[in-house]
C-alpha positions in Angstrom: 218.2 99.9 124.3 221.9 99.7 124.7 223.1 96.5 126.3 226.4 96.8 128.1 228.9 93.9 127.4 230.9 92.5 130.3 233.9 90.7 128.7 237.0 89.7 130.5 240.1 91.5 129.3 238.0 93.9 127.0 238.2 97.6 127.8 234.8 99.0 128.8 234.9 101.6 126.0 235.4 98.9 123.4 232.7 96.8 124.9 230.3 99.8 124.9 231.2 100.5 121.2 230.5 96.9 120.3 227.2 96.9 122.1 226.1 100.2 120.5 227.0 99.2 117.0 226.2 95.5 117.3 224.2 95.3 114.1 226.6 97.3 112.0 229.5 95.2 113.1 227.6 92.0 112.3 226.7 93.3 108.8 230.4 94.3 108.2 231.7 90.9 109.3 229.0 89.2 107.1 230.1 91.3 104.1 233.7 90.4 104.6 232.8 86.7 104.8 230.9 86.8 101.5 233.7 88.7 99.8 236.2 86.2 101.1 234.1 83.4 99.6 233.4 84.9 96.2 236.3 87.1 95.2 239.0 84.4 95.6 237.0 82.1 93.4 236.9 84.7 90.7 240.6 85.5 90.9 241.5 81.8 90.9 239.4 81.2 87.7 237.0 78.9 89.6 233.9 81.0 88.8 231.7 80.6 85.7 228.8 82.4 84.0 225.6 81.2 82.4 226.5 83.5 79.5 230.0 82.4 78.8 233.3 83.9 79.8 233.2 87.3 81.5 236.1 89.6 82.5 237.2 89.2 86.1 236.8 92.8 86.9 233.1 92.7 86.0 232.6 89.6 88.2 234.4 91.3 91.1 232.3 94.5 90.6 229.1 92.5 90.7 230.2 90.7 93.9 231.1 94.1 95.5 227.7 95.5 94.5 226.0 92.5 96.0 227.8 92.9 99.2 226.8 96.6 99.2 223.1 95.7 99.0 223.7 93.4 102.0 224.4 96.5 104.2 220.9 97.9 103.5 219.0 94.6 103.9 217.4 95.7 107.2 215.6 98.6 105.5 214.7 96.8 102.2 215.4 93.3 100.9 214.6 93.8 97.2 218.0 95.2 96.1 219.8 92.3 97.8 217.5 89.7 96.2 218.0 91.1 92.7 221.8 91.6 93.2 222.2 88.1 94.6 220.4 86.6 91.5 222.6 88.6 89.2 225.7 87.6 91.1 224.7 83.9 90.8 224.1 84.2 87.1 227.3 86.1 86.3 229.7 84.4 88.7 228.1 81.1 89.6 228.1 82.0 93.3 224.8 81.1 95.0 225.9 81.8 98.6 224.7 85.4 98.5 221.2 84.2 97.5 221.1 82.0 100.7 221.8 85.2 102.8 219.2 87.1 100.8 216.6 84.4 101.5 217.3 84.5 105.2 217.3 88.3 105.4 214.0 88.7 103.6 212.2 86.6 106.3 214.2 87.4 109.4 213.8 91.2 108.8 210.2 90.7 107.7 210.8 92.9 104.6 208.9 90.6 102.1 205.2 89.8 102.7 204.9 86.8 100.3 208.3 85.3 100.8 207.2 81.9 99.5 206.5 83.4 96.0 209.8 85.3 96.0 211.6 82.1 96.9 210.5 80.5 93.6 212.7 82.6 91.3 215.6 82.2 93.7 215.3 78.5 93.7 215.0 78.4 89.9 218.2 80.5 89.6 220.1 78.4 92.1 219.0 75.2 90.3 220.1 76.5 86.9 223.5 77.6 88.1 224.1 74.3 89.9 223.0 72.4 86.8 225.5 74.1 84.5 228.3 74.1 87.1 231.1 72.1 85.5 232.2 70.9 88.9 228.9 69.2 89.9 226.7 66.4 88.4 224.1 66.9 85.8 221.2 65.4 87.6 218.4 67.9 87.6 216.5 66.6 90.6 219.7 66.7 92.7 220.3 70.3 91.7 216.7 71.1 92.7 217.2 69.4 96.1 220.3 71.4 96.7 218.6 74.6 95.6 215.7 74.0 98.0 218.2 73.3 100.8 220.2 76.5 100.1 217.3 78.8 99.6 214.1 77.6 101.2 215.7 76.3 104.4 217.4 79.7 105.2 214.2 81.5 104.5 212.3 79.1 106.8 214.9 79.6 109.5 214.5 83.4 109.1 210.8 83.1 109.9 211.7 81.2 113.1 214.2 83.9 114.1 211.6 86.6 113.4 209.1 84.8 115.6 211.6 84.4 118.4 212.5 88.1 118.2 208.8 89.0 118.4 208.3 86.8 121.4 211.3 88.3 123.2 210.0 91.8 122.5 206.5 91.0 123.8 208.0 89.4 126.9 210.1 92.5 127.6 207.3 94.8 126.9 205.1 92.8 129.2 207.8 92.9 131.9 208.1 96.7 131.6 204.4 97.1 131.9 204.2 94.8 134.9 207.0 96.8 136.6 205.3 100.1 135.8 202.0 98.8 137.3 203.8 97.5 140.4 205.6 100.8 140.9 202.3 102.6 140.4 200.6 100.5 143.1 203.5 101.0 145.4 203.4 104.7 145.0 199.7 104.9 145.7 200.2 102.7 148.8 202.9 105.1 150.0 200.7 108.1 149.2 197.8 106.6 151.3 200.1 105.9 154.2 201.5 109.4 154.1 198.1 110.9 153.9 196.7 108.8 156.8 199.7 109.1 159.2 202.1 112.0 158.5 199.6 114.5 157.2 197.3 113.9 160.1 200.1 114.3 162.6 201.4 117.5 161.1 197.8 118.9 160.9 197.3 118.2 164.6 200.7 119.9 165.3 199.6 123.0 163.4 196.3 123.2 165.2 197.9 122.9 168.6 200.4 125.6 167.7 197.5 127.8 166.7 196.0 127.3 170.2 199.3 128.1 171.9 199.6 131.2 169.6 196.3 132.6 171.0 197.0 132.0 174.6 200.7 132.6 175.3 203.2 135.3 176.3 205.2 137.1 173.5 208.2 134.7 173.6 206.1 131.5 173.4 203.8 133.3 170.9 206.8 133.8 168.6 207.9 130.1 168.9 204.3 129.0 168.3 204.1 131.1 165.2 207.3 129.6 163.9 206.0 126.1 164.5 202.7 126.9 162.9 204.3 128.4 159.8 206.7 125.5 159.3 203.8 123.0 159.8 201.8 124.7 157.1 204.8 124.7 154.8 205.3 120.9 155.6 201.6 120.3 154.7 202.1 122.0 151.4 205.2 119.9 150.6 203.4 116.8 151.6 200.5 117.7 149.3 203.0 118.1 146.5 204.7 114.8 147.3 201.3 113.0 147.2 200.8 114.5 143.8 204.1 113.2 142.7 203.4 109.8 144.0 200.1 109.6 142.2 201.0 111.3 138.9 204.8 110.7 138.6 205.4 114.5 138.0 207.9 116.9 139.5 206.4 119.0 142.3 205.5 122.4 140.9 206.5 124.0 144.3 209.8 122.1 144.5 212.3 124.4 146.2 215.4 125.3 144.0 218.8 126.6 144.7 217.6 130.1 145.2 215.8 128.9 148.3 219.1 127.9 150.0 219.8 131.4 151.6 216.3 131.3 153.1 217.0 127.8 154.4 220.3 129.0 156.0 218.5 132.0 157.6 215.9 129.7 159.1 218.7 127.5 160.6 220.4 130.6 162.0 217.1 131.8 163.5 216.9 128.6 165.5 220.4 129.1 167.1 222.6 127.2 164.6 225.9 128.9 164.0 226.0 128.8 160.2 227.7 130.8 157.4 226.9 130.7 153.7 229.0 131.3 150.6 226.5 131.2 147.7 227.9 131.5 144.1 225.3 129.8 141.9 223.6 131.4 138.8 220.1 132.7 139.3 219.0 131.4 135.9 220.1 128.5 133.7 220.2 126.0 136.5 218.1 122.9 135.7 215.2 122.3 138.0 216.4 118.9 139.0 219.9 120.1 139.8 218.6 123.1 141.8 216.2 121.0 143.8 219.0 118.5 144.5 221.2 121.3 145.8 218.5 122.5 148.1 218.0 119.0 149.5 221.7 118.6 150.1 221.8 121.7 152.3 218.5 120.8 153.9 219.8 117.3 154.9 223.1 118.6 156.0 221.6 121.3 158.3 219.1 118.8 159.6 221.8 116.3 160.5 223.8 119.1 162.3 220.8 120.0 164.4 220.3 116.3 165.3 223.9 115.2 165.9 226.0 118.3 166.5 223.8 121.2 167.6 226.7 123.1 169.1 229.0 123.1 166.2 229.7 125.8 163.6 228.5 125.1 160.1 229.8 126.4 156.8 227.7 126.0 153.7 229.3 126.5 150.2 227.4 126.6 146.9 229.5 127.2 143.8 229.9 126.1 140.2 233.1 125.5 138.2 233.8 123.9 134.8 230.2 122.8 134.4 230.0 121.1 137.8 227.8 122.4 140.7 229.4 121.8 144.1 227.3 122.0 147.3 228.9 121.3 150.7 227.8 121.4 154.3 230.7 121.2 156.7 230.4 121.4 160.5 233.1 121.4 163.1 233.3 119.6 166.3 230.4 119.9 168.7 231.3 122.4 171.4 228.6 121.1 173.7 227.1 124.5 174.4 223.7 123.6 172.9 220.9 123.4 175.5 219.1 120.4 173.9 220.2 117.8 171.4 217.4 116.7 169.0 219.2 113.4 168.6 217.5 112.2 171.9 214.1 113.4 170.7 213.9 112.5 167.0 214.2 108.9 165.7 217.0 108.2 163.3 215.8 106.6 160.1 219.1 106.3 158.2 217.3 106.9 155.0 218.1 110.6 154.5 221.6 110.2 153.1 220.7 107.1 151.2 217.8 108.8 149.5 220.0 111.9 148.8 222.6 109.7 147.2 220.0 108.1 144.9 218.8 111.6 143.9 222.4 112.7 143.1 223.1 109.5 141.2 220.1 110.0 139.0 221.7 113.3 137.9 225.0 111.6 137.2 226.6 113.3 140.2 228.5 112.1 143.2 227.8 112.4 146.9 230.7 112.4 149.4 230.4 112.2 153.1 232.8 111.6 156.0 234.5 112.9 159.1 236.8 115.9 159.0 240.3 116.2 160.6 238.9 118.3 163.4 236.3 115.8 164.5 233.5 117.3 162.4 231.5 116.1 159.4 231.3 117.0 155.7 228.6 116.4 153.2 229.5 117.3 149.6 227.6 116.8 146.3 229.1 117.4 142.9 226.6 117.5 140.0 227.4 118.0 136.3 225.4 120.8 134.9 226.1 121.8 131.3 223.9 123.3 128.7 221.3 120.8 127.5 221.5 118.7 130.7 218.1 119.8 132.0 215.8 116.8 131.9 212.5 116.1 133.4 212.0 113.5 136.1 210.1 111.4 133.5 213.2 111.2 131.3 215.3 110.1 134.2 212.8 107.5 135.2 212.7 106.3 131.6 216.5 105.8 131.7 216.3 103.8 134.8 213.5 101.7 133.5 215.3 101.0 130.3 218.4 99.9 132.2 216.3 97.6 134.4 214.0 96.2 131.7 216.5 96.0 128.9 215.5 94.8 125.5 215.4 96.0 121.9 212.6 95.9 119.4 213.6 93.7 116.5 
C-alpha cells in the first residue's frame, strides 16, 4: 500500500516520493545519524580499541561497513549484529549494537533473540569496562549494557506486536468491507431479478401478443419492442452475474457496437450522425465498454430531453487518449412526443458514467453549448499495457479505501 502524505507547503510529487520510499529514507537517515555519531569520535581521537591503538582509517572503514549492514537489516539481521560487535571492539562505539538489538526483534529476523542478546551484552559490558572515560565498576557497566542492549530489543518486540495488530485490524476491515459489498451486490441482484426482470419479461410477452394481432406498421413496432426487450433481458442476466460473481459481463458491448447503437437511434427518428475513428483491435475491453456506455447515455438523454435536436457523435483516438463525444443542438420542437414526460428521471446515469470513467483514469465533461444544446465528452487514456480487468480496478479502489501495509 502506498500512503499519500498531505503536508502543508510540500509539493505533491515530493510527498508521494516520501510515501513510496518511506523505509529507504528512514534507513538512510539512520545511517547518517550513526556515521555522525561514530566517525567524529574517531577523527577527534576519542575512540579506543580493546586491542590497543588502531589506525583511524581502519576504524572509519569498520564504521562504514557497519552502517552498510544497517541498510539490509530488514532482510537479515545477522550481518548487522556481527558488524556492530566488531565495531564496538575496534572503535569502542556501542551505539550500533543498540540499533542491531532493536532491529533483530522489530523486524522479527532472529528467532531466539534472548540468546543472541547475551554476547551483545557481554561485548557492551567489556567495552564499557575498559573505556578510559567511565568508571571501573563492573556491575555498573553490566547495568548500562543491559539498558543499551536488552531494552531496545524488548522495545522491538513491542513494535513488532503493534505492527502485527495493525495488520490484522486492517485485514479484518478489508474482509468486512468485502463481505458487506458482497451482501449489497446480492441484495441488488435480488431486487433487479424480482422487479426489473419481471417487468421487462411482461413487456416482451405483450409485444409478442401485439405482433401476432396487428397491422404491418404496428407489427414492425411490436417486433422492435420485442427484440429490444429480449436484448435487455440478456443484459440484465449478465448484470446479475456480475453482481454475484464480481466478473466483467462476457457479452459487454464494446466500441465496435457504437455504429449499431447509432443506427438504432436513427431508426427511431433521431437525427444523428457519426464520425467513428477507433481501432478495431487493441482497445481494452474496459475502455471499449465505457465508450459504448457514453454514446448510449448521450443518445438516451437526447431522446428524453431534446428529441427534436440534431445529434453528432464523434469517436476518435489521438496521442494515446480515446475521445468520445455526443453533442446535440437546440431542440427544434418538431418531435411528436417527448419521452421526458413519460420516463422518470433518476439522475444516476451521468453520475454512474462518471464513476466508470474515473476508474479508467479518464475525465468526463458535460455542459451546455453556445447554441443552447448539450455536450457529453469522455476522454480516456489508452496506451499499450493499460488493459486491466475489473478485478484489478476494484483491487485498487479497495486498497485506497482500506489502506495499510504488511509489516
